[in-house]
Amino acid sequence: MPGIALVTGANKGIGLEVVRQLATRGWRVFLTGRSLASVRKAASPLGASVTPVPLDITSKISIEAAFHVASQTVSHLDVLINNAGILDHDEGSIFELHPQRLRRMFETNTIGALLVSQTFLPMIRQSESGRIINVSSGAAQLSDMGTWAPAYSISKTALNGVTAQFAAALADSKIAVNSVCPGWVKTDMGGREAPLSVEQGADTIVWLATEAPQSMTGLFIRDRKPILW
Ligand code: NAP
């Protein structure tokens, strides 16, 4: 049955495709991003079920303003998709990693998703079957940690920690919380060499939002299957 979702960083890339697929299935979706112009432009071809809302996940004021808009518009939220993320393509090695770069990555990739989840939780608690989906990365896997993009990778490992903590804290509730690796996807972040289309990158996220068993929680998922943390 179609529900109500909010997607962060949805003005382009994987987030926009997730919104498009959910809207096609009849979902009501809040398409959010940090610039009002970009969310309006992205939402305009998608129909009346998609509401553009400005939301910069590094700003508590912006998160609270978006919560105000959503809570004045609908009674609850079924799915929150923390998709917004940043990557520096010119990251050096861990030996040169500057703490300021790591802090900047954490601010968006980890703390942003944490604050959005905390703020919207009261609306998700009103759902019959709530879900929080954190868009992580295979680069976060401690079981297979390499040397690529250390600040990005560590911030996504920490995001997976946020996922596990929320899942444990909500174990007695009806809310499922998972991390997803979308794969290497052709977007501004993934680049033109990436093998997957945005449709393929959005697949597991949309599946988790709409079809996955509600009992699936506290997992890291790629291609619709759990993978190692
Ligand atoms: P993308 O095309 O670069 O899109 C990233 C989105 O995040 C943009 O909408 C961007 O907004 C938004 N964003 C960045 N900082 C934000 C902030 N402070 N507040 C709100 N929105 C913000 O990247 P993508 O490939 O679609 O990535 C989506 C997610 O998938 C990310 O979390 C990424 O880490 C993850 N991922 C991607 C790949 C891949 O191969 N593409 C692989 C693994 C994981 P602006 O337009 O304003 O910059």
PDB file of C-alpha atoms and ligand atoms in Angstrom:
ATOM      1  CA  MET A   1       0.000   0.000   0.000  1.00  0.00           C
ATOM      2  CA  PRO A   2       1.437   3.436  -0.893  1.00  0.00           C
ATOM      3  CA  GLY A   3       2.702   5.450   2.051  1.00  0.00           C
ATOM      4  CA  ILE A   4       4.424   8.720   2.883  1.00  0.00           C
ATOM      5  CA  ALA A   5       8.197   9.167   2.546  1.00  0.00           C
ATOM      6  CA  LEU A   6      10.818  11.868   2.951  1.00  0.00           C
ATOM      7  CA  VAL A   7      14.102  11.675   1.034  1.00  0.00           C
ATOM      8  CA  THR A   8      17.136  13.876   1.765  1.00  0.00           C
ATOM      9  CA  GLY A   9      19.525  15.045  -0.955  1.00  0.00           C
ATOM     10  CA  ALA A  10      16.838  14.283  -3.523  1.00  0.00           C
ATOM     11  CA  ASN A  11      17.321  17.124  -6.009  1.00  0.00           C
ATOM     12  CA  LYS A  12      19.541  14.850  -8.138  1.00  0.00           C
ATOM     13  CA  GLY A  13      21.277  11.484  -8.362  1.00  0.00           C
ATOM     14  CA  ILE A  14      20.087   8.403  -6.473  1.00  0.00           C
ATOM     15  CA  GLY A  15      17.789  10.415  -4.186  1.00  0.00           C
ATOM     16  CA  LEU A  16      15.853  11.926  -7.098  1.00  0.00           C
ATOM     17  CA  GLU A  17      15.450   8.489  -8.695  1.00  0.00           C
ATOM     18  CA  VAL A  18      14.164   7.054  -5.382  1.00  0.00           C
ATOM     19  CA  VAL A  19      11.555   9.837  -5.248  1.00  0.00           C
ATOM     20  CA  ARG A  20      10.578   9.196  -8.875  1.00  0.00           C
ATOM     21  CA  GLN A  21      10.116   5.438  -8.259  1.00  0.00           C
ATOM     22  CA  LEU A  22       8.110   5.982  -5.058  1.00  0.00           C
ATOM     23  CA  ALA A  23       5.874   8.576  -6.753  1.00  0.00           C
ATOM     24  CA  THR A  24       5.276   6.149  -9.641  1.00  0.00           C
ATOM     25  CA  ARG A  25       4.029   3.636  -7.055  1.00  0.00           C
ATOM     26  CA  GLY A  26       1.537   6.176  -5.739  1.00  0.00           C
ATOM     27  CA  TRP A  27       3.521   7.339  -2.712  1.00  0.00           C
ATOM     28  CA  ARG A  28       3.300  10.815  -1.255  1.00  0.00           C
ATOM     29  CA  VAL A  29       6.910  12.062  -1.099  1.00  0.00           C
ATOM     30  CA  PHE A  30       8.738  15.045   0.396  1.00  0.00           C
ATOM     31  CA  LEU A  31      11.598  15.742  -2.017  1.00  0.00           C
ATOM     32  CA  THR A  32      14.221  17.605  -0.006  1.00  0.00           C
ATOM     33  CA  GLY A  33      17.550  19.250  -0.764  1.00  0.00           C
ATOM     34  CA  ARG A  34      19.593  22.164   0.412  1.00  0.00           C
ATOM     35  CA  SER A  35      18.496  24.667  -2.255  1.00  0.00           C
ATOM     36  CA  LEU A  36      14.862  25.697  -2.674  1.00  0.00           C
ATOM     37  CA  ALA A  37      15.333  26.329  -6.394  1.00  0.00           C
ATOM     38  CA  SER A  38      16.812  22.868  -6.983  1.00  0.00           C
ATOM     39  CA  VAL A  39      14.087  20.974  -5.091  1.00  0.00           C
ATOM     40  CA  ARG A  40      11.354  22.921  -6.894  1.00  0.00           C
ATOM     41  CA  LYS A  41      12.949  22.197 -10.262  1.00  0.00           C
ATOM     42  CA  ALA A  42      13.422  18.489  -9.461  1.00  0.00           C
ATOM     43  CA  ALA A  43       9.864  18.062  -8.186  1.00  0.00           C
ATOM     44  CA  SER A  44       8.058  19.927 -10.954  1.00  0.00           C
ATOM     45  CA  PRO A  45       7.849  17.031 -13.492  1.00  0.00           C
ATOM     46  CA  LEU A  46       6.886  14.488 -10.815  1.00  0.00           C
ATOM     47  CA  GLY A  47       3.301  15.472 -10.105  1.00  0.00           C
ATOM     48  CA  ALA A  48       1.270  16.719  -7.160  1.00  0.00           C
ATOM     49  CA  SER A  49       2.167  13.799  -4.860  1.00  0.00           C
ATOM     50  CA  VAL A  50       5.756  15.132  -4.638  1.00  0.00           C
ATOM     51  CA  THR A  51       6.262  18.136  -2.353  1.00  0.00           C
ATOM     52  CA  PRO A  52       9.570  20.037  -2.596  1.00  0.00           C
ATOM     53  CA  VAL A  53      10.954  21.132   0.779  1.00  0.00           C
ATOM     54  CA  PRO A  54      14.301  22.857   1.409  1.00  0.00           C
ATOM     55  CA  LEU A  55      16.398  20.878   3.895  1.00  0.00           C
ATOM     56  CA  ASP A  56      20.094  21.317   4.635  1.00  0.00           C
ATOM     57  CA  ILE A  57      20.922  18.383   6.896  1.00  0.00           C
ATOM     58  CA  THR A  58      23.886  20.223   8.459  1.00  0.00           C
ATOM     59  CA  SER A  59      21.571  22.921   9.846  1.00  0.00           C
ATOM     60  CA  LYS A  60      19.415  22.202  12.907  1.00  0.00           C
ATOM     61  CA  ILE A  61      17.266  25.235  12.005  1.00  0.00           C
ATOM     62  CA  SER A  62      16.702  23.914   8.481  1.00  0.00           C
ATOM     63  CA  ILE A  63      15.848  20.415   9.798  1.00  0.00           C
ATOM     64  CA  GLU A  64      13.331  21.871  12.256  1.00  0.00           C
ATOM     65  CA  ALA A  65      11.790  24.055   9.524  1.00  0.00           C
ATOM     66  CA  ALA A  66      11.374  20.994   7.271  1.00  0.00           C
ATOM     67  CA  PHE A  67       9.848  19.045  10.168  1.00  0.00           C
ATOM     68  CA  HIS A  68       7.397  21.903  10.695  1.00  0.00           C
ATOM     69  CA  VAL A  69       6.326  21.811   7.023  1.00  0.00           C
ATOM     70  CA  ALA A  70       5.940  18.010   6.975  1.00  0.00           C
ATOM     71  CA  SER A  71       4.100  17.791  10.298  1.00  0.00           C
ATOM     72  CA  GLN A  72       1.681  20.535   9.232  1.00  0.00           C
ATOM     73  CA  THR A  73       0.982  18.690   5.976  1.00  0.00           C
ATOM     74  CA  VAL A  74       0.649  15.005   6.932  1.00  0.00           C
ATOM     75  CA  SER A  75      -0.160  13.055  10.103  1.00  0.00           C
ATOM     76  CA  HIS A  76       2.809  10.688   9.965  1.00  0.00           C
ATOM     77  CA  LEU A  77       5.853   9.502   7.992  1.00  0.00           C
ATOM     78  CA  ASP A  78       6.208   5.857   6.919  1.00  0.00           C
ATOM     79  CA  VAL A  79       9.727   6.050   5.531  1.00  0.00           C
ATOM     80  CA  LEU A  80      12.688   8.362   6.087  1.00  0.00           C
ATOM     81  CA  ILE A  81      15.515   7.938   3.588  1.00  0.00           C
ATOM     82  CA  ASN A  82      18.766   9.573   4.699  1.00  0.00           C
ATOM     83  CA  ASN A  83      20.327   9.759   1.262  1.00  0.00           C
ATOM     84  CA  ALA A  84      22.197  13.102   1.292  1.00  0.00           C
ATOM     85  CA  GLY A  85      25.948  12.654   1.280  1.00  0.00           C
ATOM     86  CA  ILE A  86      29.223  14.242   0.237  1.00  0.00           C
ATOM     87  CA  LEU A  87      32.530  12.893  -1.043  1.00  0.00           C
ATOM     88  CA  ASP A  88      35.807  14.671  -1.795  1.00  0.00           C
ATOM     89  CA  HIS A  89      37.294  13.107  -4.922  1.00  0.00           C
ATOM     90  CA  ASP A  90      40.791  14.384  -4.079  1.00  0.00           C
ATOM     91  CA  GLU A  91      41.104  12.769  -0.641  1.00  0.00           C
ATOM     92  CA  GLY A  92      44.666  11.736   0.038  1.00  0.00           C
ATOM     93  CA  SER A  93      45.722   8.823   2.193  1.00  0.00           C
ATOM     94  CA  ILE A  94      44.940   8.289   5.872  1.00  0.00           C
ATOM     95  CA  PHE A  95      48.518   9.486   6.598  1.00  0.00           C
ATOM     96  CA  GLU A  96      47.658  13.024   5.458  1.00  0.00           C
ATOM     97  CA  LEU A  97      43.997  13.119   6.537  1.00  0.00           C
ATOM     98  CA  HIS A  98      43.301  16.523   8.090  1.00  0.00           C
ATOM     99  CA  PRO A  99      40.872  16.470  11.036  1.00  0.00           C
ATOM    100  CA  GLN A 100      38.943  19.340   9.440  1.00  0.00           C
ATOM    101  CA  ARG A 101      38.157  17.214   6.370  1.00  0.00           C
ATOM    102  CA  LEU A 102      37.010  14.369   8.611  1.00  0.00           C
ATOM    103  CA  ARG A 103      34.808  16.762  10.634  1.00  0.00           C
ATOM    104  CA  ARG A 104      33.207  18.089   7.417  1.00  0.00           C
ATOM    105  CA  MET A 105      32.413  14.552   6.229  1.00  0.00           C
ATOM    106  CA  PHE A 106      30.968  13.633   9.638  1.00  0.00           C
ATOM    107  CA  GLU A 107      28.856  16.814   9.686  1.00  0.00           C
ATOM    108  CA  THR A 108      26.926  15.703   6.594  1.00  0.00           C
ATOM    109  CA  ASN A 109      27.320  11.932   6.230  1.00  0.00           C
ATOM    110  CA  THR A 110      26.928  10.991   9.891  1.00  0.00           C
ATOM    111  CA  ILE A 111      25.622  13.787  12.115  1.00  0.00           C
ATOM    112  CA  GLY A 112      23.223  15.112   9.465  1.00  0.00           C
ATOM    113  CA  ALA A 113      21.518  11.730   9.169  1.00  0.00           C
ATOM    114  CA  LEU A 114      21.484  11.406  12.984  1.00  0.00           C
ATOM    115  CA  LEU A 115      19.794  14.807  13.494  1.00  0.00           C
ATOM    116  CA  VAL A 116      17.227  14.250  10.724  1.00  0.00           C
ATOM    117  CA  SER A 117      16.359  10.827  12.203  1.00  0.00           C
ATOM    118  CA  GLN A 118      16.034  12.241  15.731  1.00  0.00           C
ATOM    119  CA  THR A 119      13.871  15.141  14.565  1.00  0.00           C
ATOM    120  CA  PHE A 120      11.486  13.114  12.379  1.00  0.00           C
ATOM    121  CA  LEU A 121      11.213  10.114  14.741  1.00  0.00           C
ATOM    122  CA  PRO A 122       7.979  11.359  16.379  1.00  0.00           C
ATOM    123  CA  MET A 123       6.299  11.381  12.938  1.00  0.00           C
ATOM    124  CA  ILE A 124       7.703   7.932  12.077  1.00  0.00           C
ATOM    125  CA  ARG A 125       6.384   6.569  15.387  1.00  0.00           C
ATOM    126  CA  GLN A 126       2.876   7.460  14.146  1.00  0.00           C
ATOM    127  CA  SER A 127       3.260   5.046  11.209  1.00  0.00           C
ATOM    128  CA  GLU A 128       1.823   1.518  11.261  1.00  0.00           C
ATOM    129  CA  SER A 129       5.178   0.235   9.966  1.00  0.00           C
ATOM    130  CA  GLY A 130       7.909   2.876   9.974  1.00  0.00           C
ATOM    131  CA  ARG A 131      11.284   2.549   8.320  1.00  0.00           C
ATOM    132  CA  ILE A 132      14.521   4.515   8.422  1.00  0.00           C
ATOM    133  CA  ILE A 133      16.928   3.828   5.555  1.00  0.00           C
ATOM    134  CA  ASN A 134      20.461   5.206   5.751  1.00  0.00           C
ATOM    135  CA  VAL A 135      22.268   5.332   2.411  1.00  0.00           C
ATOM    136  CA  SER A 136      25.772   4.207   3.276  1.00  0.00           C
ATOM    137  CA  SER A 137      28.535   2.772   1.081  1.00  0.00           C
ATOM    138  CA  GLY A 138      30.513  -0.417   0.624  1.00  0.00           C
ATOM    139  CA  ALA A 139      33.516   1.776   1.476  1.00  0.00           C
ATOM    140  CA  ALA A 140      32.206   1.751   5.076  1.00  0.00           C
ATOM    141  CA  GLN A 141      32.646  -1.988   5.545  1.00  0.00           C
ATOM    142  CA  LEU A 142      35.066  -2.723   8.405  1.00  0.00           C
ATOM    143  CA  SER A 143      35.177  -6.310   7.138  1.00  0.00           C
ATOM    144  CA  ASP A 144      36.651  -5.100   3.839  1.00  0.00           C
ATOM    145  CA  MET A 145      38.188  -1.698   4.655  1.00  0.00           C
ATOM    146  CA  GLY A 146      40.596  -0.433   2.026  1.00  0.00           C
ATOM    147  CA  THR A 147      42.591   2.785   1.647  1.00  0.00           C
ATOM    148  CA  TRP A 148      40.220   4.738  -0.667  1.00  0.00           C
ATOM    149  CA  ALA A 149      38.720   8.059   0.559  1.00  0.00           C
ATOM    150  CA  PRO A 150      39.437   7.614   4.276  1.00  0.00           C
ATOM    151  CA  ALA A 151      37.317  10.519   5.576  1.00  0.00           C
ATOM    152  CA  TYR A 152      34.285   9.505   3.482  1.00  0.00           C
ATOM    153  CA  SER A 153      34.703   5.826   4.394  1.00  0.00           C
ATOM    154  CA  ILE A 154      35.067   6.474   8.124  1.00  0.00           C
ATOM    155  CA  SER A 155      32.047   8.819   8.126  1.00  0.00           C
ATOM    156  CA  LYS A 156      29.951   6.093   6.479  1.00  0.00           C
ATOM    157  CA  THR A 157      31.246   3.477   8.959  1.00  0.00           C
ATOM    158  CA  ALA A 158      30.019   5.832  11.688  1.00  0.00           C
ATOM    159  CA  LEU A 159      26.696   6.200   9.845  1.00  0.00           C
ATOM    160  CA  ASN A 160      26.402   2.414  10.033  1.00  0.00           C
ATOM    161  CA  GLY A 161      26.928   2.783  13.790  1.00  0.00           C
ATOM    162  CA  VAL A 162      24.024   5.240  13.864  1.00  0.00           C
ATOM    163  CA  THR A 163      21.930   2.640  12.016  1.00  0.00           C
ATOM    164  CA  ALA A 164      22.826  -0.122  14.488  1.00  0.00           C
ATOM    165  CA  GLN A 165      22.150   2.110  17.513  1.00  0.00           C
ATOM    166  CA  PHE A 166      18.755   3.233  16.188  1.00  0.00           C
ATOM    167  CA  ALA A 167      17.791  -0.334  15.279  1.00  0.00           C
ATOM    168  CA  ALA A 168      18.662  -1.546  18.792  1.00  0.00           C
ATOM    169  CA  ALA A 169      16.920   1.375  20.491  1.00  0.00           C
ATOM    170  CA  LEU A 170      13.800   0.785  18.366  1.00  0.00           C
ATOM    171  CA  ALA A 171      13.861  -3.035  18.618  1.00  0.00           C
ATOM    172  CA  ASP A 172      10.591  -3.070  20.583  1.00  0.00           C
ATOM    173  CA  SER A 173       8.862  -0.710  18.170  1.00  0.00           C
ATOM    174  CA  LYS A 174       7.386  -1.238  14.709  1.00  0.00           C
ATOM    175  CA  ILE A 175      10.232   0.762  13.132  1.00  0.00           C
ATOM    176  CA  ALA A 176      12.875  -0.987  10.991  1.00  0.00           C
ATOM    177  CA  VAL A 177      16.261   0.718  10.580  1.00  0.00           C
ATOM    178  CA  ASN A 178      18.838  -0.363   7.993  1.00  0.00           C
ATOM    179  CA  SER A 179      21.881   0.808   6.054  1.00  0.00           C
ATOM    180  CA  VAL A 180      22.106   0.349   2.294  1.00  0.00           C
ATOM    181  CA  CYS A 181      25.017   0.213  -0.130  1.00  0.00           C
ATOM    182  CA  PRO A 182      23.591   1.302  -3.505  1.00  0.00           C
ATOM    183  CA  GLY A 183      26.628   0.005  -5.434  1.00  0.00           C
ATOM    184  CA  TRP A 184      28.805   2.166  -7.693  1.00  0.00           C
ATOM    185  CA  VAL A 185      26.288   4.380  -9.463  1.00  0.00           C
ATOM    186  CA  LYS A 186      26.566   6.902 -12.356  1.00  0.00           C
ATOM    187  CA  THR A 187      25.860  10.227 -10.608  1.00  0.00           C
ATOM    188  CA  ASP A 188      27.800  13.429  -9.954  1.00  0.00           C
ATOM    189  CA  MET A 189      29.354  11.564  -7.013  1.00  0.00           C
ATOM    190  CA  GLY A 190      29.851   8.183  -8.683  1.00  0.00           C
ATOM    191  CA  GLY A 191      31.146   9.596 -11.989  1.00  0.00           C
ATOM    192  CA  ARG A 192      30.649   8.463 -15.567  1.00  0.00           C
ATOM    193  CA  GLU A 193      32.739   5.289 -15.196  1.00  0.00           C
ATOM    194  CA  ALA A 194      30.317   3.764 -12.681  1.00  0.00           C
ATOM    195  CA  PRO A 195      28.676   0.556 -13.942  1.00  0.00           C
ATOM    196  CA  LEU A 196      25.199   1.073 -12.427  1.00  0.00           C
ATOM    197  CA  SER A 197      22.405   3.395 -13.571  1.00  0.00           C
ATOM    198  CA  VAL A 198      20.474   5.477 -11.038  1.00  0.00           C
ATOM    199  CA  GLU A 199      17.540   3.097 -11.561  1.00  0.00           C
ATOM    200  CA  GLN A 200      19.757   0.185 -10.450  1.00  0.00           C
ATOM    201  CA  GLY A 201      21.238   2.232  -7.581  1.00  0.00           C
ATOM    202  CA  ALA A 202      17.762   3.100  -6.282  1.00  0.00           C
ATOM    203  CA  ASP A 203      16.448  -0.476  -6.488  1.00  0.00           C
ATOM    204  CA  THR A 204      17.412  -1.798  -3.023  1.00  0.00           C
ATOM    205  CA  ILE A 205      16.456   1.481  -1.348  1.00  0.00           C
ATOM    206  CA  VAL A 206      12.967   1.452  -2.900  1.00  0.00           C
ATOM    207  CA  TRP A 207      12.588  -2.258  -2.147  1.00  0.00           C
ATOM    208  CA  LEU A 208      13.480  -1.633   1.518  1.00  0.00           C
ATOM    209  CA  ALA A 209      11.007   1.256   1.627  1.00  0.00           C
ATOM    210  CA  THR A 210       8.111  -0.637   0.077  1.00  0.00           C
ATOM    211  CA  GLU A 211       8.454  -4.434   0.024  1.00  0.00           C
ATOM    212  CA  ALA A 212      11.122  -5.763   2.394  1.00  0.00           C
ATOM    213  CA  PRO A 213       9.857  -7.701   5.417  1.00  0.00           C
ATOM    214  CA  GLN A 214       9.310  -5.332   8.354  1.00  0.00           C
ATOM    215  CA  SER A 215      11.258  -7.839  10.495  1.00  0.00           C
ATOM    216  CA  MET A 216      14.443  -6.946   8.543  1.00  0.00           C
ATOM    217  CA  THR A 217      16.176  -4.437  10.812  1.00  0.00           C
ATOM    218  CA  GLY A 218      19.663  -3.614  12.047  1.00  0.00           C
ATOM    219  CA  LEU A 219      21.227  -4.788   8.780  1.00  0.00           C
ATOM    220  CA  PHE A 220      23.602  -3.520   6.094  1.00  0.00           C
ATOM    221  CA  ILE A 221      22.024  -4.375   2.741  1.00  0.00           C
ATOM    222  CA  ARG A 222      23.183  -4.459  -0.879  1.00  0.00           C
ATOM    223  CA  ASP A 223      21.311  -5.991  -3.842  1.00  0.00           C
ATOM    224  CA  ARG A 224      18.389  -6.732  -1.474  1.00  0.00           C
ATOM    225  CA  LYS A 225      20.587  -9.001   0.713  1.00  0.00           C
ATOM    226  CA  PRO A 226      22.435  -8.465   4.026  1.00  0.00           C
ATOM    227  CA  ILE A 227      26.207  -7.923   3.765  1.00  0.00           C
ATOM    228  CA  LEU A 228      28.920  -7.794   6.412  1.00  0.00           C
ATOM    229  CA  TRP A 229      29.379  -4.549   8.374  1.00  0.00           C
TER     230      TRP A 229
HETATM  231  P1  NAP B   1      25.027  13.076  -5.733  1.00  0.00           P
HETATM  232  O1  NAP B   1      24.441  12.959  -7.092  1.00  0.00           O
HETATM  233  O2  NAP B   1      26.263  13.871  -5.511  1.00  0.00           O
HETATM  234  O3  NAP B   1      23.873  13.590  -4.759  1.00  0.00           O
HETATM  235  C1  NAP B   1      24.131  13.881  -3.410  1.00  0.00           C
HETATM  236  C2  NAP B   1      22.945  14.627  -2.865  1.00  0.00           C
HETATM  237  O4  NAP B   1      23.195  14.969  -1.488  1.00  0.00           O
HETATM  238  C3  NAP B   1      22.695  15.963  -3.616  1.00  0.00           C
HETATM  239  O5  NAP B   1      21.314  16.149  -3.739  1.00  0.00           O
HETATM  240  C4  NAP B   1      23.298  16.981  -2.667  1.00  0.00           C
HETATM  241  O6  NAP B   1      22.744  18.285  -2.785  1.00  0.00           O
HETATM  242  C5  NAP B   1      22.903  16.333  -1.336  1.00  0.00           C
HETATM  243  N1  NAP B   1      23.546  16.963  -0.196  1.00  0.00           N
HETATM  244  C6  NAP B   1      24.861  17.135   0.054  1.00  0.00           C
HETATM  245  N2  NAP B   1      25.032  17.817   1.204  1.00  0.00           N
HETATM  246  C7  NAP B   1      23.791  18.086   1.690  1.00  0.00           C
HETATM  247  C8  NAP B   1      23.293  18.752   2.828  1.00  0.00           C
HETATM  248  N3  NAP B   1      24.101  19.335   3.722  1.00  0.00           N
HETATM  249  N4  NAP B   1      21.953  18.811   3.013  1.00  0.00           N
HETATM  250  C9  NAP B   1      21.108  18.249   2.123  1.00  0.00           C
HETATM  251  N5  NAP B   1      21.502  17.626   1.005  1.00  0.00           N
HETATM  252  C10 NAP B   1      22.841  17.546   0.794  1.00  0.00           C
HETATM  253  O7  NAP B   1      25.353  11.648  -5.126  1.00  0.00           O
HETATM  254  P2  NAP B   1      24.653  10.221  -5.229  1.00  0.00           P
HETATM  255  O8  NAP B   1      25.594   9.330  -5.932  1.00  0.00           O
HETATM  256  O9  NAP B   1      23.253  10.340  -5.700  1.00  0.00           O
HETATM  257  O10 NAP B   1      24.688   9.811  -3.688  1.00  0.00           O
HETATM  258  C11 NAP B   1      23.539   9.578  -2.884  1.00  0.00           C
HETATM  259  C12 NAP B   1      23.979   8.780  -1.672  1.00  0.00           C
HETATM  260  O11 NAP B   1      24.492   7.510  -2.105  1.00  0.00           O
HETATM  261  C13 NAP B   1      25.110   9.442  -0.861  1.00  0.00           C
HETATM  262  O12 NAP B   1      24.863   9.279   0.516  1.00  0.00           O
HETATM  263  C14 NAP B   1      26.337   8.661  -1.277  1.00  0.00           C
HETATM  264  O13 NAP B   1      27.344   8.667  -0.288  1.00  0.00           O
HETATM  265  C15 NAP B   1      25.750   7.280  -1.494  1.00  0.00           C
HETATM  266  N6  NAP B   1      26.565   6.420  -2.373  1.00  0.00           N
HETATM  267  C16 NAP B   1      26.731   6.743  -3.690  1.00  0.00           C
HETATM  268  C17 NAP B   1      27.491   5.905  -4.501  1.00  0.00           C
HETATM  269  C18 NAP B   1      27.705   6.162  -5.974  1.00  0.00           C
HETATM  270  O14 NAP B   1      28.423   5.386  -6.634  1.00  0.00           O
HETATM  271  N7  NAP B   1      27.101   7.178  -6.564  1.00  0.00           N
HETATM  272  C19 NAP B   1      28.105   4.753  -3.956  1.00  0.00           C
HETATM  273  C20 NAP B   1      27.916   4.460  -2.598  1.00  0.00           C
HETATM  274  C21 NAP B   1      27.127   5.304  -1.825  1.00  0.00           C
HETATM  275  P3  NAP B   1      23.425  19.443  -3.695  1.00  0.00           P
HETATM  276  O15 NAP B   1      22.916  19.217  -5.091  1.00  0.00           O
HETATM  277  O16 NAP B   1      22.921  20.696  -3.070  1.00  0.00           O
HETATM  278  O17 NAP B   1      24.913  19.289  -3.592  1.00  0.00           O
END
